[in-house]
Structures are given as C-alpha cells and as structure tokens.
mmCIF file of C-alpha atoms in Angstrom:
data_model
loop_
_atom_site.group_PDB
_atom_site.id
_atom_site.type_symbol
_atom_site.label_atom_id
_atom_site.label_comp_id
_atom_site.label_asym_id
_atom_site.label_seq_id
_atom_site.Cartn_x
_atom_site.Cartn_y
_atom_site.Cartn_z
ATOM 1 C CA UNK A 193 9.335 5.336 -22.176
ATOM 2 C CA UNK A 194 6.632 7.849 -21.288
ATOM 3 C CA UNK A 195 7.781 10.842 -19.236
ATOM 4 C CA UNK A 196 5.181 11.953 -16.696
ATOM 5 C CA UNK A 197 5.848 15.402 -15.238
ATOM 6 C CA UNK A 198 2.370 16.119 -13.879
ATOM 7 C CA UNK A 199 -0.739 14.187 -12.932
ATOM 8 C CA UNK A 200 -3.650 14.356 -15.367
ATOM 9 C CA UNK A 201 -6.245 14.003 -12.609
ATOM 10 C CA UNK A 202 -8.056 11.463 -10.453
ATOM 11 C CA UNK A 203 -10.100 8.535 -11.756
ATOM 12 C CA UNK A 204 -12.896 9.419 -9.300
ATOM 13 C CA UNK A 205 -13.477 12.872 -10.814
ATOM 14 C CA UNK A 206 -16.774 12.672 -12.789
ATOM 15 C CA UNK A 207 -15.422 13.884 -16.147
ATOM 16 C CA UNK A 208 -12.296 11.728 -15.802
ATOM 17 C CA UNK A 209 -14.354 8.681 -14.801
ATOM 18 C CA UNK A 210 -16.451 9.083 -17.970
ATOM 19 C CA UNK A 211 -13.369 9.282 -20.198
ATOM 20 C CA UNK A 212 -11.752 6.279 -18.511
ATOM 21 C CA UNK A 213 -14.987 4.301 -18.825
ATOM 22 C CA UNK A 214 -15.025 4.917 -22.580
ATOM 23 C CA UNK A 215 -11.369 3.890 -22.894
ATOM 24 C CA UNK A 216 -12.011 0.738 -20.837
ATOM 25 C CA UNK A 217 -14.577 -0.343 -23.429
ATOM 26 C CA UNK A 218 -11.763 -0.252 -25.978
ATOM 27 C CA UNK A 219 -9.384 -2.134 -23.660
ATOM 28 C CA UNK A 220 -6.781 0.629 -23.552
ATOM 29 C CA UNK A 221 -6.649 1.486 -19.835
ATOM 30 C CA UNK A 222 -3.397 0.347 -18.246
ATOM 31 C CA UNK A 223 -2.657 0.062 -14.536
ATOM 32 C CA UNK A 224 0.533 0.800 -12.629
ATOM 33 C CA UNK A 225 0.660 -0.938 -9.255
ATOM 34 C CA UNK A 226 2.551 1.078 -6.650
ATOM 35 C CA UNK A 227 3.145 0.160 -3.017
ATOM 36 C CA UNK A 228 2.059 2.490 -0.239
ATOM 37 C CA UNK A 229 5.723 3.126 0.561
ATOM 38 C CA UNK A 230 6.455 4.227 -3.017
ATOM 39 C CA UNK A 231 3.423 6.531 -3.286
ATOM 40 C CA UNK A 232 5.433 9.373 -1.748
ATOM 41 C CA UNK A 233 8.279 9.031 -4.257
ATOM 42 C CA UNK A 234 8.049 11.772 -6.880
ATOM 43 C CA UNK A 235 10.773 10.351 -9.087
ATOM 44 C CA UNK A 236 10.602 6.692 -9.988
ATOM 45 C CA UNK A 237 10.437 4.346 -12.923
ATOM 46 C CA UNK A 238 7.348 2.131 -13.133
ATOM 47 C CA UNK A 239 5.883 -0.392 -15.556
ATOM 48 C CA UNK A 240 2.195 -0.824 -16.331
ATOM 49 C CA UNK A 241 0.358 -4.134 -16.402
ATOM 50 C CA UNK A 242 0.744 -4.033 -20.203
ATOM 51 C CA UNK A 243 4.500 -3.428 -20.144
ATOM 52 C CA UNK A 244 4.533 0.319 -20.777
ATOM 53 C CA UNK A 245 7.471 1.944 -18.996
ATOM 54 C CA UNK A 246 6.908 5.333 -17.395
ATOM 55 C CA UNK A 247 9.380 7.732 -15.803
ATOM 56 C CA UNK A 248 7.650 9.711 -13.071
ATOM 57 C CA UNK A 249 9.238 13.140 -12.684
ATOM 58 C CA UNK A 250 6.613 14.869 -10.569
ATOM 59 C CA UNK A 251 6.770 18.233 -8.799
ATOM 60 C CA UNK A 252 6.952 18.300 -5.010
ATOM 61 C CA UNK A 253 3.347 19.438 -4.725
ATOM 62 C CA UNK A 254 2.011 16.462 -6.712
ATOM 63 C CA UNK A 255 0.106 13.941 -4.576
ATOM 64 C CA UNK A 256 0.348 10.463 -6.023
ATOM 65 C CA UNK A 257 -2.490 8.260 -4.789
ATOM 66 C CA UNK A 258 -4.755 5.370 -5.671
ATOM 67 C CA UNK A 259 -6.611 6.407 -8.831
ATOM 68 C CA UNK A 260 -4.124 9.034 -10.009
ATOM 69 C CA UNK A 261 -4.230 9.279 -13.797
ATOM 70 C CA UNK A 262 -0.668 9.409 -15.112
ATOM 71 C CA UNK A 263 -1.391 9.439 -18.837
ATOM 72 C CA UNK A 264 -4.449 10.167 -20.942
ATOM 73 C CA UNK A 265 -4.712 10.284 -24.712
ATOM 74 C CA UNK A 266 -7.201 9.080 -27.321
ATOM 75 C CA UNK A 267 -5.815 5.547 -27.433
ATOM 76 C CA UNK A 268 -4.434 5.012 -23.938
ATOM 77 C CA UNK A 269 -4.784 5.839 -20.278
ATOM 78 C CA UNK A 270 -2.506 4.834 -17.402
ATOM 79 C CA UNK A 271 -3.926 4.819 -13.874
ATOM 80 C CA UNK A 272 -2.251 4.168 -10.500
ATOM 81 C CA UNK A 273 -3.531 1.342 -8.309
ATOM 82 C CA UNK A 274 -2.320 1.054 -4.738
ATOM 83 C CA UNK A 275 -0.924 -2.417 -4.134
ATOM 84 C CA UNK A 276 -2.690 -4.304 -1.388
ATOM 85 C CA UNK A 277 -0.348 -4.476 1.583
ATOM 86 C CA UNK A 278 1.202 -7.671 2.801
ATOM 87 C CA UNK A 279 0.224 -8.470 6.385
ATOM 88 C CA UNK A 280 2.400 -9.553 9.293
ATOM 89 C CA UNK A 281 0.138 -11.531 11.624
ATOM 90 C CA UNK A 282 0.983 -11.849 15.328
ATOM 91 C CA UNK A 283 -0.808 -13.916 17.971
ATOM 92 C CA UNK A 284 -0.248 -14.388 21.679
ATOM 93 C CA UNK A 285 -2.176 -16.062 24.447
ATOM 94 C CA UNK A 286 -1.053 -13.494 27.015
ATOM 95 C CA UNK A 287 -3.044 -10.290 27.483
ATOM 96 C CA UNK A 288 -0.009 -8.361 28.738
ATOM 97 C CA UNK A 289 2.045 -9.295 25.667
ATOM 98 C CA UNK A 290 -0.883 -8.417 23.362
ATOM 99 C CA UNK A 291 -1.062 -4.970 24.968
ATOM 100 C CA UNK A 292 2.690 -4.511 24.528
ATOM 101 C CA UNK A 293 2.471 -5.469 20.855
ATOM 102 C CA UNK A 294 -0.444 -3.101 20.252
ATOM 103 C CA UNK A 295 1.236 -0.269 22.141
ATOM 104 C CA UNK A 296 4.467 -0.752 20.203
ATOM 105 C CA UNK A 297 2.681 -0.892 16.820
ATOM 106 C CA UNK A 298 0.862 2.327 17.737
ATOM 107 C CA UNK A 299 4.076 4.098 18.713
ATOM 108 C CA UNK A 300 5.584 3.038 15.389
ATOM 109 C CA UNK A 301 2.516 4.482 13.607
ATOM 110 C CA UNK A 302 2.026 1.179 11.799
ATOM 111 C CA UNK A 303 -1.330 0.568 10.143
ATOM 112 C CA UNK A 304 -3.051 -2.369 11.800
ATOM 113 C CA UNK A 305 -6.183 -4.487 11.665
ATOM 114 C CA UNK A 306 -7.510 -7.069 14.044
ATOM 115 C CA UNK A 307 -8.641 -10.551 13.055
ATOM 116 C CA UNK A 308 -10.099 -12.242 16.086
ATOM 117 C CA UNK A 309 -7.269 -12.190 18.612
ATOM 118 C CA UNK A 310 -4.573 -11.597 15.991
ATOM 119 C CA UNK A 311 -2.820 -8.286 15.432
ATOM 120 C CA UNK A 312 -2.276 -7.774 11.680
ATOM 121 C CA UNK A 313 0.298 -5.170 10.657
ATOM 122 C CA UNK A 314 0.255 -3.775 7.097
ATOM 123 C CA UNK A 315 3.868 -4.035 5.951
ATOM 124 C CA UNK A 316 5.189 -1.127 3.937
ATOM 125 C CA UNK A 317 8.687 -2.543 3.779
ATOM 126 C CA UNK A 318 10.549 -5.827 4.177
ATOM 127 C CA UNK A 319 9.079 -8.295 6.679
ATOM 128 C CA UNK A 320 12.503 -8.696 8.299
ATOM 129 C CA UNK A 321 12.550 -5.000 9.191
ATOM 130 C CA UNK A 322 9.338 -5.321 11.188
ATOM 131 C CA UNK A 323 10.555 -8.457 12.959
ATOM 132 C CA UNK A 324 13.866 -6.769 13.779
ATOM 133 C CA UNK A 325 12.062 -3.727 15.230
ATOM 134 C CA UNK A 326 9.957 -6.035 17.443
ATOM 135 C CA UNK A 327 12.754 -8.409 18.425
ATOM 136 C CA UNK A 328 12.670 -7.213 22.040
ATOM 137 C CA UNK A 329 8.999 -8.291 22.210
ATOM 138 C CA UNK A 330 9.431 -11.553 20.325
ATOM 139 C CA UNK A 331 12.444 -12.957 22.171
ATOM 140 C CA UNK A 332 10.470 -14.599 24.997
ATOM 141 C CA UNK A 333 8.768 -16.983 22.591
ATOM 142 C CA UNK A 334 5.165 -16.283 23.615
ATOM 143 C CA UNK A 335 4.284 -14.508 20.372
ATOM 144 C CA UNK A 336 3.379 -16.581 17.319
ATOM 145 C CA UNK A 337 4.320 -14.991 14.001
ATOM 146 C CA UNK A 338 2.368 -16.449 11.078
ATOM 147 C CA UNK A 339 4.914 -17.939 8.678
ATOM 148 C CA UNK A 340 3.193 -16.855 5.453
ATOM 149 C CA UNK A 341 4.846 -13.658 4.169
ATOM 150 C CA UNK A 342 1.996 -13.237 1.675
ATOM 151 C CA UNK A 343 -0.877 -13.298 4.185
ATOM 152 C CA UNK A 344 -3.868 -11.720 2.477
ATOM 153 C CA UNK A 345 -5.865 -8.830 3.861
ATOM 154 C CA UNK A 346 -7.948 -10.151 6.740
ATOM 155 C CA UNK A 347 -11.556 -10.471 5.618
ATOM 156 C CA UNK A 348 -13.070 -10.253 9.070
ATOM 157 C CA UNK A 349 -11.042 -7.322 10.384
ATOM 158 C CA UNK A 350 -12.702 -5.040 12.888
ATOM 159 C CA UNK A 351 -10.543 -1.967 12.441
ATOM 160 C CA UNK A 352 -9.132 -0.218 9.428
ATOM 161 C CA UNK A 353 -7.727 2.476 11.658
ATOM 162 C CA UNK A 354 -4.209 3.732 11.923
ATOM 163 C CA UNK A 355 -2.866 2.619 15.285
ATOM 164 C CA UNK A 356 -1.981 5.354 17.726
ATOM 165 C CA UNK A 357 -0.118 4.915 21.019
#
C-alpha cells in the first residue's frame, strides 16, 4: 500500500501535465475515482483503476480535487478523478410544487441542473437520504421521481449552478 501524506500537484499545471503526458504514453498513469462527498476526507483508503491501494493521510490544509496528483515516480503516476454524480430526477405538472421543490433544493444547498421541466439533483449520498429529506413534498403524489438510481448526467441541462434559496 502506498502512503500519501501530501499532494504532488495538479494535473493541469503545465510542468505536471507534460510529465503525466509522457507517462501516459507508457501506460503507467493510474486513476483513483473519488466521489464529491469523499473529496473533503483527508484520511481514507482508496484503490486505483489498476488495483493499487493507497492510504491518504493528508494534512488539513491539503485540498483534494479533480486532477490532484497523489503519486509521481519514473514508472507510475496516480491521479484523482471526480466521480460523475448520480442524479435524482423529479418532475411535476404543477408550477407551485415545482417552485417548492426548487426552493427546498436551494435551501439544502444541493447542486442541481434542469432538463426540460425536470429538476435534477446531484446526489452526494444515498438516494434514500434525499427522498427522506423531501418526504414532506413528495407525500401528495404529484411529484414523479424517476426510478433509475443511475440516471446519467443530463445532456441538455441549462444550469450547472449551485442552487441557492
């Protein structure tokens, strides 16, 4: 297991990008997929797409983000990739209910997108937790919750913004 106590850098930094590009040609760049919710965790155990286990033991001031380089040596690099969020998709035919859903999502500081008339909430935790938090809005039966827990990122979304109430 590799022990990571500090970040090497960011993949977008010019010098780092050049080094990673060279390593990619040799097929030795590994990726660790981390959810948005786990990005703030400084201590965690992760596994790369090639099976390498890493123990992250980062200082409090370390900022783990998409493109963070965890490991870099002549024959290997390990880079963080933010997992694409799962989407909870809600639809209603009632303007008042749609406003309530949007207002509530904003107050919860949930990240949302819009796909046509659907409100899509980026889930950073279990789907059941979101449904439980919205139970008071869902109980009347006029909100349709898409059944697919693995709904992909909406391709025709109009907003990538963080919802605010």
